[in-house]
PDB file of C-alpha atoms in Angstrom:
ATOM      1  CA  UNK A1469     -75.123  49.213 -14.941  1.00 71.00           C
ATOM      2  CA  UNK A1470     -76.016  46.024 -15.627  1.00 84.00           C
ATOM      3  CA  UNK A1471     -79.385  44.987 -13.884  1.00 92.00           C
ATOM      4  CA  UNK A1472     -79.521  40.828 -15.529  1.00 94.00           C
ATOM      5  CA  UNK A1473     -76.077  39.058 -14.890  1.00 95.00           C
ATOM      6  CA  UNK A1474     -75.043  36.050 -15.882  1.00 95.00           C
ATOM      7  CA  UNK A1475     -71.373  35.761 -14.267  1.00 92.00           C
ATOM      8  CA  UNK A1476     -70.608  32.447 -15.857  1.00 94.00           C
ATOM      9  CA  UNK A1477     -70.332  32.811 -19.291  1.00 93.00           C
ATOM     10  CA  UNK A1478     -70.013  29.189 -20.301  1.00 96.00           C
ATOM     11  CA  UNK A1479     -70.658  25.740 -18.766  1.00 97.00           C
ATOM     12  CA  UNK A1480     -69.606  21.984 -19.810  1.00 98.00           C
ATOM     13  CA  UNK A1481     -71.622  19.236 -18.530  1.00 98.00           C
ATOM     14  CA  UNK A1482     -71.625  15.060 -19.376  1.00 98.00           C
ATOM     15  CA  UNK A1483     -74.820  13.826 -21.128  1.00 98.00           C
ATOM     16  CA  UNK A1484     -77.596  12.595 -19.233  1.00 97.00           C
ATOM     17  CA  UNK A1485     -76.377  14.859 -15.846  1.00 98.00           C
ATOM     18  CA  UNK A1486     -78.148  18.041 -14.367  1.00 98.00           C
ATOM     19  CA  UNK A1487     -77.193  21.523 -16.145  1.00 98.00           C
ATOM     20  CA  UNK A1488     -77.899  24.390 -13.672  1.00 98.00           C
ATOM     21  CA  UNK A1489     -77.463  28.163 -15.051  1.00 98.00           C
ATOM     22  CA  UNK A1490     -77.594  31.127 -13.004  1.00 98.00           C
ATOM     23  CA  UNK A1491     -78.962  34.627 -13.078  1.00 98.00           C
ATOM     24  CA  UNK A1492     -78.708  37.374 -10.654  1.00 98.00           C
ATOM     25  CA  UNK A1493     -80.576  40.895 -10.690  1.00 97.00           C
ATOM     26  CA  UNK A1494     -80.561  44.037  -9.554  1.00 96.00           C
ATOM     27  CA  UNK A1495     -83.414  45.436  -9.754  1.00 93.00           C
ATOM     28  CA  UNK A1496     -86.024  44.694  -7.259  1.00 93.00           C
ATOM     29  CA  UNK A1497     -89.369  46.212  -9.534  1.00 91.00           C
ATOM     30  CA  UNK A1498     -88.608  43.311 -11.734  1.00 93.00           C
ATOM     31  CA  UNK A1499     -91.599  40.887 -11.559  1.00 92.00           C
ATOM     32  CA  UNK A1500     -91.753  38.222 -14.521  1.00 93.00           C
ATOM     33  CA  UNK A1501     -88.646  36.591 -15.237  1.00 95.00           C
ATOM     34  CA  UNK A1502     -87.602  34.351 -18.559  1.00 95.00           C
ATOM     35  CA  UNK A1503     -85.211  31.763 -20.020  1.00 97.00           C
ATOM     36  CA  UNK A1504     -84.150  32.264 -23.894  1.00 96.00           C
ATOM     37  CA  UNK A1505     -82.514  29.743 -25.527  1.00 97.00           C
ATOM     38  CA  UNK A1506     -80.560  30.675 -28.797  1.00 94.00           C
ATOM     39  CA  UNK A1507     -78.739  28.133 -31.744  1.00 93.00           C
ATOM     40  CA  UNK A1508     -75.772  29.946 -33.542  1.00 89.00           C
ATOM     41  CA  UNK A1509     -77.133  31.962 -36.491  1.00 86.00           C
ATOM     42  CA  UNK A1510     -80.481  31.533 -35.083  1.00 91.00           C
ATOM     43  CA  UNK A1511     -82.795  34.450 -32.814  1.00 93.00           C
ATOM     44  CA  UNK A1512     -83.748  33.453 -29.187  1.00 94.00           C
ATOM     45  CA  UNK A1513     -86.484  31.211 -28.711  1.00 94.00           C
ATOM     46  CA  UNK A1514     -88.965  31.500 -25.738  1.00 93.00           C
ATOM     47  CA  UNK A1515     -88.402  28.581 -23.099  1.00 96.00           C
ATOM     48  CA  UNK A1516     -89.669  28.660 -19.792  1.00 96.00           C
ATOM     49  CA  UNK A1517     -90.903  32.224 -17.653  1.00 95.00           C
ATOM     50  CA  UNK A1518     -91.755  32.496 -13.952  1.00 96.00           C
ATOM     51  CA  UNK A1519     -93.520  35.185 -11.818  1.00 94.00           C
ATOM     52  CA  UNK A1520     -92.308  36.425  -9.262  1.00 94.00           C
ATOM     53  CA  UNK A1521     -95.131  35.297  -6.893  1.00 94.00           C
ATOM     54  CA  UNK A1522     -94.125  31.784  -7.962  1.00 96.00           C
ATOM     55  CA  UNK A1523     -90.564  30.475  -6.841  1.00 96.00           C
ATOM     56  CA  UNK A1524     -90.764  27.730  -9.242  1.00 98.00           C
ATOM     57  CA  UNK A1525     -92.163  26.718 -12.141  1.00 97.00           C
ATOM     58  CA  UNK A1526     -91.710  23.354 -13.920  1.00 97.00           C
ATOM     59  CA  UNK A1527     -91.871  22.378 -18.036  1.00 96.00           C
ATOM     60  CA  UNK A1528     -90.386  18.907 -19.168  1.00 97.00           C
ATOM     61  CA  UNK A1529     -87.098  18.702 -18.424  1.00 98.00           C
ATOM     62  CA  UNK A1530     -86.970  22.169 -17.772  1.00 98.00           C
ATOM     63  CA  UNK A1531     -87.182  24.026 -14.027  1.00 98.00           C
ATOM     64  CA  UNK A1532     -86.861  27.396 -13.194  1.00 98.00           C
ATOM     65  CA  UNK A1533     -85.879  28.497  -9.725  1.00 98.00           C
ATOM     66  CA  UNK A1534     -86.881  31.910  -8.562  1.00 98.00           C
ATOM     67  CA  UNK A1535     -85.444  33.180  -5.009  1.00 97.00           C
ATOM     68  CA  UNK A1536     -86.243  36.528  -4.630  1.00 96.00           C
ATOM     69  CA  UNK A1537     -84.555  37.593  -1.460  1.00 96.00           C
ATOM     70  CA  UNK A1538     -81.695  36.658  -3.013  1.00 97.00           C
ATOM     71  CA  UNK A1539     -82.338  38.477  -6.349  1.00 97.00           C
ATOM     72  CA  UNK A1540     -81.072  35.005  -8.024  1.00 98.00           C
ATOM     73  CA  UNK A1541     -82.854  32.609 -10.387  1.00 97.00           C
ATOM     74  CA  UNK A1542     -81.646  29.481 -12.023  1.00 98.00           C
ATOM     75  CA  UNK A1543     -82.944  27.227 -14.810  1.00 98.00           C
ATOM     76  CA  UNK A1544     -82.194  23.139 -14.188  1.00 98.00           C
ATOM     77  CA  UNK A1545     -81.962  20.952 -17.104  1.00 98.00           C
ATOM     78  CA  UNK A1546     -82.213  17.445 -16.677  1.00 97.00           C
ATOM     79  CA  UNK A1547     -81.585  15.154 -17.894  1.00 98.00           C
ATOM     80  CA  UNK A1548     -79.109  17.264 -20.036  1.00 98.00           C
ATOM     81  CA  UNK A1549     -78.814  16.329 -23.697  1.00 97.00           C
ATOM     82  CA  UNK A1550     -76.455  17.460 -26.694  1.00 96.00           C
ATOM     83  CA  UNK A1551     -79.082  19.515 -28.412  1.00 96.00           C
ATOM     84  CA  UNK A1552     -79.529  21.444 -25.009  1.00 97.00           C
ATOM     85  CA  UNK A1553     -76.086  22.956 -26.178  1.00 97.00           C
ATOM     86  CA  UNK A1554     -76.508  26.514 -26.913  1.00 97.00           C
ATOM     87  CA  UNK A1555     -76.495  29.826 -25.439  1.00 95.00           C
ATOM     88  CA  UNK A1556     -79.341  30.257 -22.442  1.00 97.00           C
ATOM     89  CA  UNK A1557     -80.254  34.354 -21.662  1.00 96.00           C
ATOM     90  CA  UNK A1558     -81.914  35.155 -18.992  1.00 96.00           C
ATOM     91  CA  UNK A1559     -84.509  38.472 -18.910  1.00 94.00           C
ATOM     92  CA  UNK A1560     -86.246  40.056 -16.762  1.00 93.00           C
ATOM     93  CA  UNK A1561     -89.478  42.459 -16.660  1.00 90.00           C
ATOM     94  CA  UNK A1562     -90.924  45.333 -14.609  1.00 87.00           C
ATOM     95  CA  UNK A1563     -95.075  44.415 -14.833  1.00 74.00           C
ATOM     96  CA  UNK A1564     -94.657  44.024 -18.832  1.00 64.00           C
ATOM     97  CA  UNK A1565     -94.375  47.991 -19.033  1.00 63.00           C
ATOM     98  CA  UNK A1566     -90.953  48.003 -19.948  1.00 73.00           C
ATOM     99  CA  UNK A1567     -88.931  46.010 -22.386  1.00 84.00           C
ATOM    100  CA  UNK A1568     -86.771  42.692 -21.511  1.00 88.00           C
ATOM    101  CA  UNK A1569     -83.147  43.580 -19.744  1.00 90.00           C
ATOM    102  CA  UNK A1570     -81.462  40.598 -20.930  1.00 92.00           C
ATOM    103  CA  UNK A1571     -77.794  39.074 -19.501  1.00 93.00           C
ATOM    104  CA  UNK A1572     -75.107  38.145 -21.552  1.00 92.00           C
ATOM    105  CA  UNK A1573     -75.638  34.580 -21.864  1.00 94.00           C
ATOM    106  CA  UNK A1574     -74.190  31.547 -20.626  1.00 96.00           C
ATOM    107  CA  UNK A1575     -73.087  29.006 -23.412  1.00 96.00           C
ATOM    108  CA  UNK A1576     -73.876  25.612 -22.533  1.00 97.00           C
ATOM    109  CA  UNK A1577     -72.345  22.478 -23.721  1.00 98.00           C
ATOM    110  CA  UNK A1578     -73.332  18.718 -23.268  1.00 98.00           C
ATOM    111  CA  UNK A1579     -71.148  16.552 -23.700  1.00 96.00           C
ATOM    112  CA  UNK A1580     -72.244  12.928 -25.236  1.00 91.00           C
TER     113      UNK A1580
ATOM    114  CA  UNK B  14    -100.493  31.814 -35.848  1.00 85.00           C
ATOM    115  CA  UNK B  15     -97.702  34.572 -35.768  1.00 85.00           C
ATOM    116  CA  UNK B  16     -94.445  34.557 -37.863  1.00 91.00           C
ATOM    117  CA  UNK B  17     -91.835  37.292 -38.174  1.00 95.00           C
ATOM    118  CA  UNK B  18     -90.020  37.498 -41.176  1.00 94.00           C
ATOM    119  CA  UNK B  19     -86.441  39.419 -41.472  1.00 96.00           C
ATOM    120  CA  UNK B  20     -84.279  39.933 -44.440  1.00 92.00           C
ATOM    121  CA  UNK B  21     -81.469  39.706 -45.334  1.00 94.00           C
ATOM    122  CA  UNK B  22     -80.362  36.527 -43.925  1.00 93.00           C
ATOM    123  CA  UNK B  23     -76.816  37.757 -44.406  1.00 95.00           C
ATOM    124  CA  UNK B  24     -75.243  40.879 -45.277  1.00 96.00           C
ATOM    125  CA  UNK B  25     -71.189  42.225 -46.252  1.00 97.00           C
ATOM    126  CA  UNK B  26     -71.550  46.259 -46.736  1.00 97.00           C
ATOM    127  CA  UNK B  27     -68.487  48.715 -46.778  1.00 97.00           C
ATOM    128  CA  UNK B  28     -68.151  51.084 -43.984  1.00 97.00           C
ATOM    129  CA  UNK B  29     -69.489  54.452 -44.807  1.00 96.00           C
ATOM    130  CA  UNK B  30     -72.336  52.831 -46.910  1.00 97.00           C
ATOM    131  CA  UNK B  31     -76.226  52.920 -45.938  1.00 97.00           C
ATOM    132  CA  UNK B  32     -78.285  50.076 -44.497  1.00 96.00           C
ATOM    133  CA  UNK B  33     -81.406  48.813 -44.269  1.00 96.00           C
ATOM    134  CA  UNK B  34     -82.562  46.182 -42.311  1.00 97.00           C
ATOM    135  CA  UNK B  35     -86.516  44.975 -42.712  1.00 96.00           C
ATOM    136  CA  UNK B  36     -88.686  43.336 -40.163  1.00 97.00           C
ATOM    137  CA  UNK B  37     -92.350  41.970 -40.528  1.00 97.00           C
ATOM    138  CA  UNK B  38     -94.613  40.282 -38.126  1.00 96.00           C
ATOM    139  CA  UNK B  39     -97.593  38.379 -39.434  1.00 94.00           C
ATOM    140  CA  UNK B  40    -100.822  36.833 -37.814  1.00 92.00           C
ATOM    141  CA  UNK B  41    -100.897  39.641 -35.362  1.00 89.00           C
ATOM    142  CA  UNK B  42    -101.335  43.440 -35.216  1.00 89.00           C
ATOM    143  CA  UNK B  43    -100.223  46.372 -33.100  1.00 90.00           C
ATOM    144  CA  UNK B  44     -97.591  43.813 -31.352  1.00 92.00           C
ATOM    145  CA  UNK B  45     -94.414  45.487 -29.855  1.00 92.00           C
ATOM    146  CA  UNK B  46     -91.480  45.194 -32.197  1.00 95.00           C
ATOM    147  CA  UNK B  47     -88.504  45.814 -31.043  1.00 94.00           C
ATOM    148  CA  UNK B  48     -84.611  45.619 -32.887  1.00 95.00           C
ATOM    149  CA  UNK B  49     -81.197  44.503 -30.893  1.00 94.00           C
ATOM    150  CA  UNK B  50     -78.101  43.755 -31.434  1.00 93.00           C
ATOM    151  CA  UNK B  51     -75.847  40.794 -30.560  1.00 90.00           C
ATOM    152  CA  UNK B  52     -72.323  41.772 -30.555  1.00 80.00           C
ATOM    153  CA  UNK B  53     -69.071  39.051 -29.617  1.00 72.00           C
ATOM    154  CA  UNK B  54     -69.391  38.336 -26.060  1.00 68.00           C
ATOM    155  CA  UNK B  55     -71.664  41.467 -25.336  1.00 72.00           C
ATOM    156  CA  UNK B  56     -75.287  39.639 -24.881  1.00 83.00           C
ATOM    157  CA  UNK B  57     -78.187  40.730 -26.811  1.00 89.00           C
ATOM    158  CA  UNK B  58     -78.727  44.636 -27.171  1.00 89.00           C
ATOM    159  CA  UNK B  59     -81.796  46.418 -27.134  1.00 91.00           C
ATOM    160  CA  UNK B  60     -81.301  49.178 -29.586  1.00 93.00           C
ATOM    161  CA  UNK B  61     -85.137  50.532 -30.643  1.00 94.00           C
ATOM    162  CA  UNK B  62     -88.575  49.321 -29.607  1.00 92.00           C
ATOM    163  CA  UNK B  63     -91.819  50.592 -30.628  1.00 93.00           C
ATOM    164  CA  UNK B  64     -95.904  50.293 -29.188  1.00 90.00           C
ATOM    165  CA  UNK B  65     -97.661  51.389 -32.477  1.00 91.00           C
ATOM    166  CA  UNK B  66     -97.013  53.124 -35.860  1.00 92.00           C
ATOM    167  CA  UNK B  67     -94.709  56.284 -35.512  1.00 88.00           C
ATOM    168  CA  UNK B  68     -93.386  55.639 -31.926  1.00 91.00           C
ATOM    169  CA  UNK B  69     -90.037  54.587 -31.680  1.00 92.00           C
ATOM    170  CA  UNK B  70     -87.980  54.644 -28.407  1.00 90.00           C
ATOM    171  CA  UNK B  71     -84.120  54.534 -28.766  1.00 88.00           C
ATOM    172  CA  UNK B  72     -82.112  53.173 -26.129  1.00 83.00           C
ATOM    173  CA  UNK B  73     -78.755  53.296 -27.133  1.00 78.00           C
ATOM    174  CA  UNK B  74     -77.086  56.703 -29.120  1.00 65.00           C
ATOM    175  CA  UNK B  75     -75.832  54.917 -32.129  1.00 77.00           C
ATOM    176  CA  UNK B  76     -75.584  55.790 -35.997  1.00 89.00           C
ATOM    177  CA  UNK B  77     -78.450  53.692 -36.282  1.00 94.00           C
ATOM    178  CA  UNK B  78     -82.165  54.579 -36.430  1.00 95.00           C
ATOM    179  CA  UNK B  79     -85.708  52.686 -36.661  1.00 96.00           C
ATOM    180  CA  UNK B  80     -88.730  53.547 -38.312  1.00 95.00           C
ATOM    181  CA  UNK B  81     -92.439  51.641 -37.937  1.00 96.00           C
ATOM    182  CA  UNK B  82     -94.756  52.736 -41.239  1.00 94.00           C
ATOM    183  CA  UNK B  83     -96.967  49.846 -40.663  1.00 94.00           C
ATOM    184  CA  UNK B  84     -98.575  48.361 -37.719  1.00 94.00           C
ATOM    185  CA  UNK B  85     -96.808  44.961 -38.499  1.00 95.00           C
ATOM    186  CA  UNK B  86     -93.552  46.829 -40.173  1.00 96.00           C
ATOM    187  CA  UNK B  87     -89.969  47.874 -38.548  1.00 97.00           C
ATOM    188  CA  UNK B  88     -87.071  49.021 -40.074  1.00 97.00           C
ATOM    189  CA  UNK B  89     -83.861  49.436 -38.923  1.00 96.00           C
ATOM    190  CA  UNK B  90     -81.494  51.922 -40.805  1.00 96.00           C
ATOM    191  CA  UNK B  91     -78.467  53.991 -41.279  1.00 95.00           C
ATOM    192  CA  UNK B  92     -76.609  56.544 -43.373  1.00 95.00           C
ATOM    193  CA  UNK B  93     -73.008  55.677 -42.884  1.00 95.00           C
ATOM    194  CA  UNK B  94     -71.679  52.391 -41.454  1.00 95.00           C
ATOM    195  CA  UNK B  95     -68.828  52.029 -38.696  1.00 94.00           C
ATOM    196  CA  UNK B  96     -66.864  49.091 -38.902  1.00 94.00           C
ATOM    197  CA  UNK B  97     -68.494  48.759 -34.680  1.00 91.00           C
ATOM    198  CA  UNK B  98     -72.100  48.220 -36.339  1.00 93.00           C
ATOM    199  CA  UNK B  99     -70.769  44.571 -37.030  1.00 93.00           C
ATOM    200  CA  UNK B 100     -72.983  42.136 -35.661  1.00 93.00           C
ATOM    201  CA  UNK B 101     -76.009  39.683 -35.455  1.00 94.00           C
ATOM    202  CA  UNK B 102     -79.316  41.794 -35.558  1.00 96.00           C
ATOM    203  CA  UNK B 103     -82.216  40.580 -34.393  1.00 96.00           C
ATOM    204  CA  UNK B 104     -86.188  41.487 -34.617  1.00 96.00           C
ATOM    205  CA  UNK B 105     -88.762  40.894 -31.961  1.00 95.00           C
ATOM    206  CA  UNK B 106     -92.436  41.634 -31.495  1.00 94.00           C
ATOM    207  CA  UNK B 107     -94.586  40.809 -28.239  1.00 91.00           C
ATOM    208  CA  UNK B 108     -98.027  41.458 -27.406  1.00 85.00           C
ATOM    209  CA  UNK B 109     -96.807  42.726 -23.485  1.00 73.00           C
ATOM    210  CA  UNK B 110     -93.218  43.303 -22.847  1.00 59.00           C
ATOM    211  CA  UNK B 111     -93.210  39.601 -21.196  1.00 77.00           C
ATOM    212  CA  UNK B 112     -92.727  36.834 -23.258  1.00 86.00           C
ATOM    213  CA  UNK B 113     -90.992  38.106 -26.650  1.00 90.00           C
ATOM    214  CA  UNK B 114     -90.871  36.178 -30.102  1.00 92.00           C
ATOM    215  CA  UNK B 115     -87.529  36.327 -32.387  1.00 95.00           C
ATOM    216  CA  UNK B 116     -87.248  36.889 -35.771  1.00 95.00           C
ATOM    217  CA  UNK B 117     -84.068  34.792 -37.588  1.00 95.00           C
ATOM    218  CA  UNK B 118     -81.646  37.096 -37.507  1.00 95.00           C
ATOM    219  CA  UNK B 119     -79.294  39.034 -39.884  1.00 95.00           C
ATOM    220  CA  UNK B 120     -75.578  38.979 -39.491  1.00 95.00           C
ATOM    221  CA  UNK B 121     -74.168  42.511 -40.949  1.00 95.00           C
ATOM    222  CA  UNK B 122     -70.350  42.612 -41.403  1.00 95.00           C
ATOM    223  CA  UNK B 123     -68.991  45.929 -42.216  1.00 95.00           C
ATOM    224  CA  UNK B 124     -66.004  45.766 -44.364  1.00 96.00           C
TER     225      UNK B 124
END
């Protein structure tokens, strides 16, 4: 059962325009809630977390949307720029007691 | 500040052959390490994490195991490879189990 999903696995989007990836969950004990950004042949780097008493949370370019009646959190990007391209996970936490459930990924590409 | 080291970078083994995979965190101690796996199109895998020397929690049945003989230490390891263990394997440590920190990587293909 997947409780982090990421429904669209891949995205396109022109230069200098908004990217917006999504992330639903499941499970409702999950309280911190993260953006991983990962380069082919590289690990996941750390890029912008929210809590879940927060329902947004700003950092550069980078915004992260947290609805929780909805279960659904999003991460804007904008202005969107070629080395944004890569693959974005999302993750989630229960009170930092249990590891990261991660989703699948959504591979972005900007397009010059 | 805190680097994690993994090695090898790369790595072709037949199937039916052992493995080990080496993971080392420095600037740091007693962090969480933790190993996954990132398989084609499957997302990233937790397969072991641990909270201090000795403890090891598996959370996938697999052919592979994990051992922690140092605090800053993990080790990922099997007897006999399946052509399935194929794939892009990946360290971690954290102080919490909020923000984690990835290690480079090591791409096993199984031949």
């Amino acid at each position: 059962d997947q409780q982090v999903k990421q429904n669209s696995p891949s995205l396109s989007v022109q230069e200098g325009r908004i990217s917006i990836l999504n992330c639903d969950y499941t499970n409702s004990m999950f309280d911190y809630f993260l953006w991983y950004k990962k380069y082919p042949a590289e690990g996941p780097t750390f890029l912008i977390s929210i809590s879940s008493i927060k329902d947004k949370n700003e950092d550069g370019r980078f915004t992260v949307f947290l609805n929780k009646s909805a279960k659904h959190l999003s991460l804007h990007i904008v202005p969107s720029q070629p080395g944004d391209s890569a693959v974005y996970f999302c993750a989630a936490s229960s009170s930092g007691n249990t590891p990261l459930v991660f989703g699948k990924g959504t591979r972005l590409s900007v397009i010059a | 500040s805190q680097t994690i080291h993994q090695w090898p970078a790369t790595l072709v083994q037949p199937v039916g052959s052992p493995l080990s995979l080496e993971c080392t965190v420095e600037g740091t101690s007693n962090p969480n390490l933790y190993w996954y796996r990132q398989a084609a199109g499957r997302g990233l895998q937790l397969l072991f994490y641990s909270v201090g020397i000795g403890q090891i929690s598996s959370e996938v049945p697999q052919n592979l195991s994990a051992s922690r003989p140092q605090d800053r230490q993990f080790i990922l390891s099997s007897k006999k490879l399946l052509l399935s263990d194929s794939g892009f394997y990946l360290c971690a440590w954290s102080w919490t189990d909020y923000e984690q920190y990835f290690g480079p990587g090591t791409r096993l293909t199984v031949t």
